[in-house]
Coordinates of C-alpha atoms in Angstrom, one line a residue:
Chain A
T1 CA 1.2 -15.0 -9.5
Q2 CA 1.1 -14.2 -5.8
L3 CA -2.3 -13.5 -4.4
L4 CA -3.6 -12.5 -1.0
E5 CA -7.2 -13.2 -0.3
Q6 CA -8.9 -11.5 2.5
S7 CA -12.1 -12.7 4.2
P8 CA -14.6 -11.6 4.8
Q9 CA -14.8 -8.8 2.3
F10 CA -17.4 -7.0 4.4
L11 CA -18.2 -7.3 8.1
S12 CA -20.7 -5.3 10.1
I13 CA -21.0 -5.9 13.8
Q14 CA -22.2 -4.2 16.9
E15 CA -20.0 -2.2 19.2
G16 CA -18.4 -4.4 21.9
E17 CA -18.3 -7.6 19.8
N18 CA -15.1 -9.4 18.9
L19 CA -14.1 -10.1 15.3
T20 CA -11.4 -11.8 13.3
V21 CA -10.4 -11.1 9.7
Y22 CA -8.2 -13.3 7.6
C23 CA -5.5 -12.9 5.0
N24 CA -4.6 -16.1 3.1
S25 CA -2.3 -17.1 0.3
S26 CA -0.8 -20.2 -1.3
S27 CA 2.6 -18.4 -1.4
V28 CA 5.1 -17.9 1.3
F29 CA 5.9 -14.3 2.3
S30 CA 8.9 -13.0 4.1
S31 CA 6.8 -10.5 5.9
L32 CA 3.2 -9.4 6.1
Q33 CA 1.9 -5.9 6.7
W34 CA -1.5 -4.8 7.9
Y35 CA -2.7 -1.3 6.8
R36 CA -5.9 0.7 7.4
Q37 CA -7.2 2.9 4.7
E38 CA -9.8 5.6 5.0
P39 CA -11.8 6.7 1.9
G40 CA -9.7 8.9 -0.4
E41 CA -6.5 8.5 1.7
G42 CA -3.4 6.4 1.6
P43 CA -2.9 3.2 3.5
V44 CA -1.6 3.7 7.1
L45 CA 0.7 1.0 8.4
L46 CA -0.6 -0.7 11.5
V47 CA 1.9 -3.5 12.0
T48 CA 4.5 -5.8 10.4
V49 CA 5.0 -9.5 11.2
V50 CA 8.1 -11.3 9.9
T51 CA 8.5 -14.5 11.9
G52 CA 6.2 -17.6 11.4
G53 CA 3.9 -17.8 14.4
E54 CA 4.6 -14.2 15.5
V55 CA 1.9 -12.4 17.4
K56 CA 1.8 -8.7 17.8
K57 CA -0.7 -6.6 19.8
L58 CA -1.7 -3.0 19.3
K59 CA -4.1 -2.1 22.0
R60 CA -7.3 -4.1 21.2
L61 CA -5.9 -5.4 17.9
T62 CA -4.0 -8.7 17.8
F63 CA -2.1 -9.7 14.6
Q64 CA -0.8 -13.2 14.0
F65 CA 1.4 -14.5 11.2
G66 CA 0.8 -18.2 10.3
D67 CA 3.5 -20.7 11.1
A68 CA 4.1 -21.3 7.4
R69 CA 4.1 -17.6 6.7
K70 CA 1.3 -18.0 4.1
D71 CA -1.5 -16.5 6.2
S72 CA -2.3 -13.9 8.8
S73 CA -5.2 -12.8 11.0
L74 CA -6.3 -9.6 12.6
H75 CA -8.4 -10.0 15.8
I76 CA -10.2 -7.0 17.3
T77 CA -11.5 -7.3 20.9
A78 CA -14.5 -5.2 22.0
A79 CA -14.8 -3.4 18.7
Q80 CA -15.6 0.3 18.8
P81 CA -17.1 2.6 16.1
G82 CA -13.6 4.2 15.7
D83 CA -12.4 0.8 14.3
T84 CA -14.6 1.3 11.2
G85 CA -12.5 1.3 8.1
L86 CA -10.9 -0.7 5.3
Y87 CA -8.2 -3.1 6.5
L88 CA -5.6 -4.3 4.0
C89 CA -3.0 -7.0 4.3
A90 CA 0.1 -6.8 2.1
G91 CA 2.9 -9.3 1.7
A92 CA 6.5 -9.0 0.7
R93 CA 8.5 -11.8 -0.8
A94 CA 12.1 -10.6 -0.7
I95 CA 14.2 -10.5 2.5
Q96 CA 16.1 -7.4 1.6
G97 CA 16.3 -4.8 -1.0
A98 CA 13.5 -2.9 -2.6
Q99 CA 10.2 -4.7 -1.9
K100 CA 7.1 -5.1 -4.1
L101 CA 4.1 -5.4 -1.8
V102 CA 1.2 -7.6 -2.9
F103 CA -2.0 -6.3 -1.5
G104 CA -5.2 -8.1 -0.6
Q105 CA -8.5 -6.7 -1.7
G106 CA -9.4 -5.6 1.9
T107 CA -12.0 -6.2 4.5
R108 CA -14.4 -3.3 5.0
L109 CA -15.3 -3.2 8.6
T110 CA -18.3 -1.4 10.1
I111 CA -18.8 -1.1 13.8
N112 CA -22.4 0.0 14.7
P113 CA -22.9 1.9 17.9
Chain B
E1 CA 6.0 12.4 13.0
P2 CA 7.7 12.3 9.5
E3 CA 5.3 11.5 6.7
V4 CA 5.2 11.1 2.9
T5 CA 3.6 14.0 1.1
Q6 CA 2.2 14.1 -2.4
T7 CA 1.1 16.9 -4.8
P8 CA -1.3 17.6 -6.3
S9 CA -4.0 15.9 -4.3
H10 CA -6.2 15.9 -7.4
Q11 CA -5.2 16.2 -11.1
V12 CA -7.6 16.4 -14.0
T13 CA -6.1 16.0 -17.4
Q14 CA -7.2 15.3 -21.0
M15 CA -6.4 12.1 -22.7
G16 CA -3.0 12.3 -24.4
Q17 CA -1.6 14.9 -22.1
E18 CA 1.5 14.4 -19.9
V19 CA 1.2 14.5 -16.2
I20 CA 3.8 14.6 -13.4
L21 CA 2.9 13.4 -9.9
R22 CA 5.2 14.6 -7.2
C23 CA 6.2 13.0 -3.9
V24 CA 8.4 13.9 -1.0
P25 CA 9.4 10.7 0.8
I26 CA 10.4 10.5 4.4
S27 CA 13.8 12.2 4.7
N28 CA 16.0 9.3 5.9
H29 CA 14.3 6.7 3.6
L30 CA 16.3 5.3 0.7
Y31 CA 13.7 3.2 -1.1
F32 CA 10.9 4.7 -3.0
Y33 CA 7.8 3.2 -4.6
W34 CA 4.7 4.1 -6.7
Y35 CA 1.5 2.2 -6.4
R36 CA -1.9 2.8 -7.9
Q37 CA -5.4 2.0 -6.9
I38 CA -8.2 2.0 -9.5
L39 CA -11.6 2.9 -7.8
G40 CA -12.9 -0.2 -5.9
Q41 CA -9.9 -2.3 -6.8
K42 CA -6.7 -3.5 -5.0
V43 CA -3.6 -1.4 -4.5
E44 CA -1.2 -2.4 -7.3
F45 CA 2.6 -2.1 -7.4
L46 CA 4.0 0.0 -10.2
V47 CA 7.7 0.5 -9.6
S48 CA 10.4 0.5 -6.9
F49 CA 13.5 2.8 -7.0
Y50 CA 16.8 2.8 -5.1
N51 CA 20.1 4.4 -5.6
N52 CA 18.8 6.4 -8.6
E53 CA 17.7 3.3 -10.4
I54 CA 14.6 1.3 -11.0
S55 CA 14.8 -1.9 -8.9
E56 CA 11.6 -3.5 -10.2
K57 CA 8.6 -2.6 -12.3
S58 CA 5.3 -4.2 -13.0
E59 CA 3.7 -5.0 -16.3
I60 CA 1.6 -1.8 -15.9
F61 CA 4.7 0.3 -15.8
D62 CA 5.2 0.5 -19.6
D63 CA 7.1 3.0 -21.8
Q64 CA 4.6 5.7 -21.0
F65 CA 5.7 5.8 -17.4
S66 CA 8.9 7.1 -15.9
V67 CA 10.2 7.9 -12.5
E68 CA 12.9 10.4 -11.4
R69 CA 14.5 11.7 -8.3
P70 CA 15.4 15.2 -9.6
D71 CA 16.9 16.4 -6.3
G72 CA 17.5 15.2 -2.8
S73 CA 13.9 15.4 -1.7
N74 CA 11.5 14.8 -4.6
F75 CA 10.4 11.7 -6.3
T76 CA 8.3 12.0 -9.4
L77 CA 6.1 9.8 -11.6
K78 CA 5.6 10.9 -15.2
I79 CA 2.9 9.6 -17.5
R80 CA 3.8 10.8 -21.0
S81 CA 0.5 10.3 -22.8
T82 CA -2.4 9.6 -20.5
K83 CA -5.2 7.2 -21.3
L84 CA -8.6 7.0 -19.8
E85 CA -7.6 3.8 -18.0
D86 CA -4.8 5.7 -16.2
S87 CA -7.5 7.3 -14.0
A88 CA -6.8 6.1 -10.5
M89 CA -5.3 7.1 -7.1
Y90 CA -1.5 7.1 -7.3
F91 CA 0.3 6.5 -4.0
C92 CA 4.0 7.1 -3.3
A93 CA 5.6 5.1 -0.6
S94 CA 9.0 5.0 1.0
S95 CA 11.0 2.7 3.3
E96 CA 14.2 2.7 5.2
L97 CA 17.3 0.6 4.8
G98 CA 17.0 -2.7 6.6
R99 CA 13.2 -2.5 6.9
T100 CA 12.2 -2.1 3.3
Y101 CA 9.0 -4.1 3.7
E102 CA 7.7 -1.4 6.1
Q103 CA 6.4 1.0 3.5
Y104 CA 4.9 4.3 4.5
F105 CA 2.4 5.7 2.1
G106 CA 1.5 9.2 1.1
P107 CA -2.1 10.5 0.9
G108 CA -2.3 9.9 -2.8
T109 CA -3.0 11.9 -6.0
R110 CA -6.3 11.3 -7.6
L111 CA -5.7 11.4 -11.4
T112 CA -8.8 11.8 -13.6
V113 CA -8.2 11.5 -17.3
T114 CA -11.1 12.8 -19.4

């Protein structure tokens, strides 16, 4: 069974602080996706990482894929209230063809003004 | 920007009834998926579909479930005889050839079985 564990599950910080959330597994994934999900809505794709050690930046968000492709992190610099939400990581095992994504349980982030 | 759409947004049905959830994937995508999310739990894979065939299905996707692409735009999930435990958000997703791991999700259908 492939599992993705996210930590922390809940994080509440003040506006302007930096934070990192983690997504860990004992399994190797061919790619890893980060999504953001608002209550009652579908996950919205933020980024995909496919190469071990890969780093991608999206404004104040930095995503990294572990060298062994078993883990990933999301770092937010100078967090803003608009960053509040549920962040999900999801991994794919196959290289091509239809993919089954395995999701973590999410990190619920609250940024207080 | 192209997006996945789903109808209805909320479906209430009685136990034992059949429901059909509808999705319109992004137009140039060839791979289609259904996932579900029970309230407070992880998003779970149900089924993937390509070239008019199921590519993979999970243990959840038993004989009560079926998928179909009845025309060139719609992708449907049918539950033949709903159970209370089928109550969940059902998400459709699609991806393009060559980047099948990048799946774009619809807004979901909230299914409530009473």
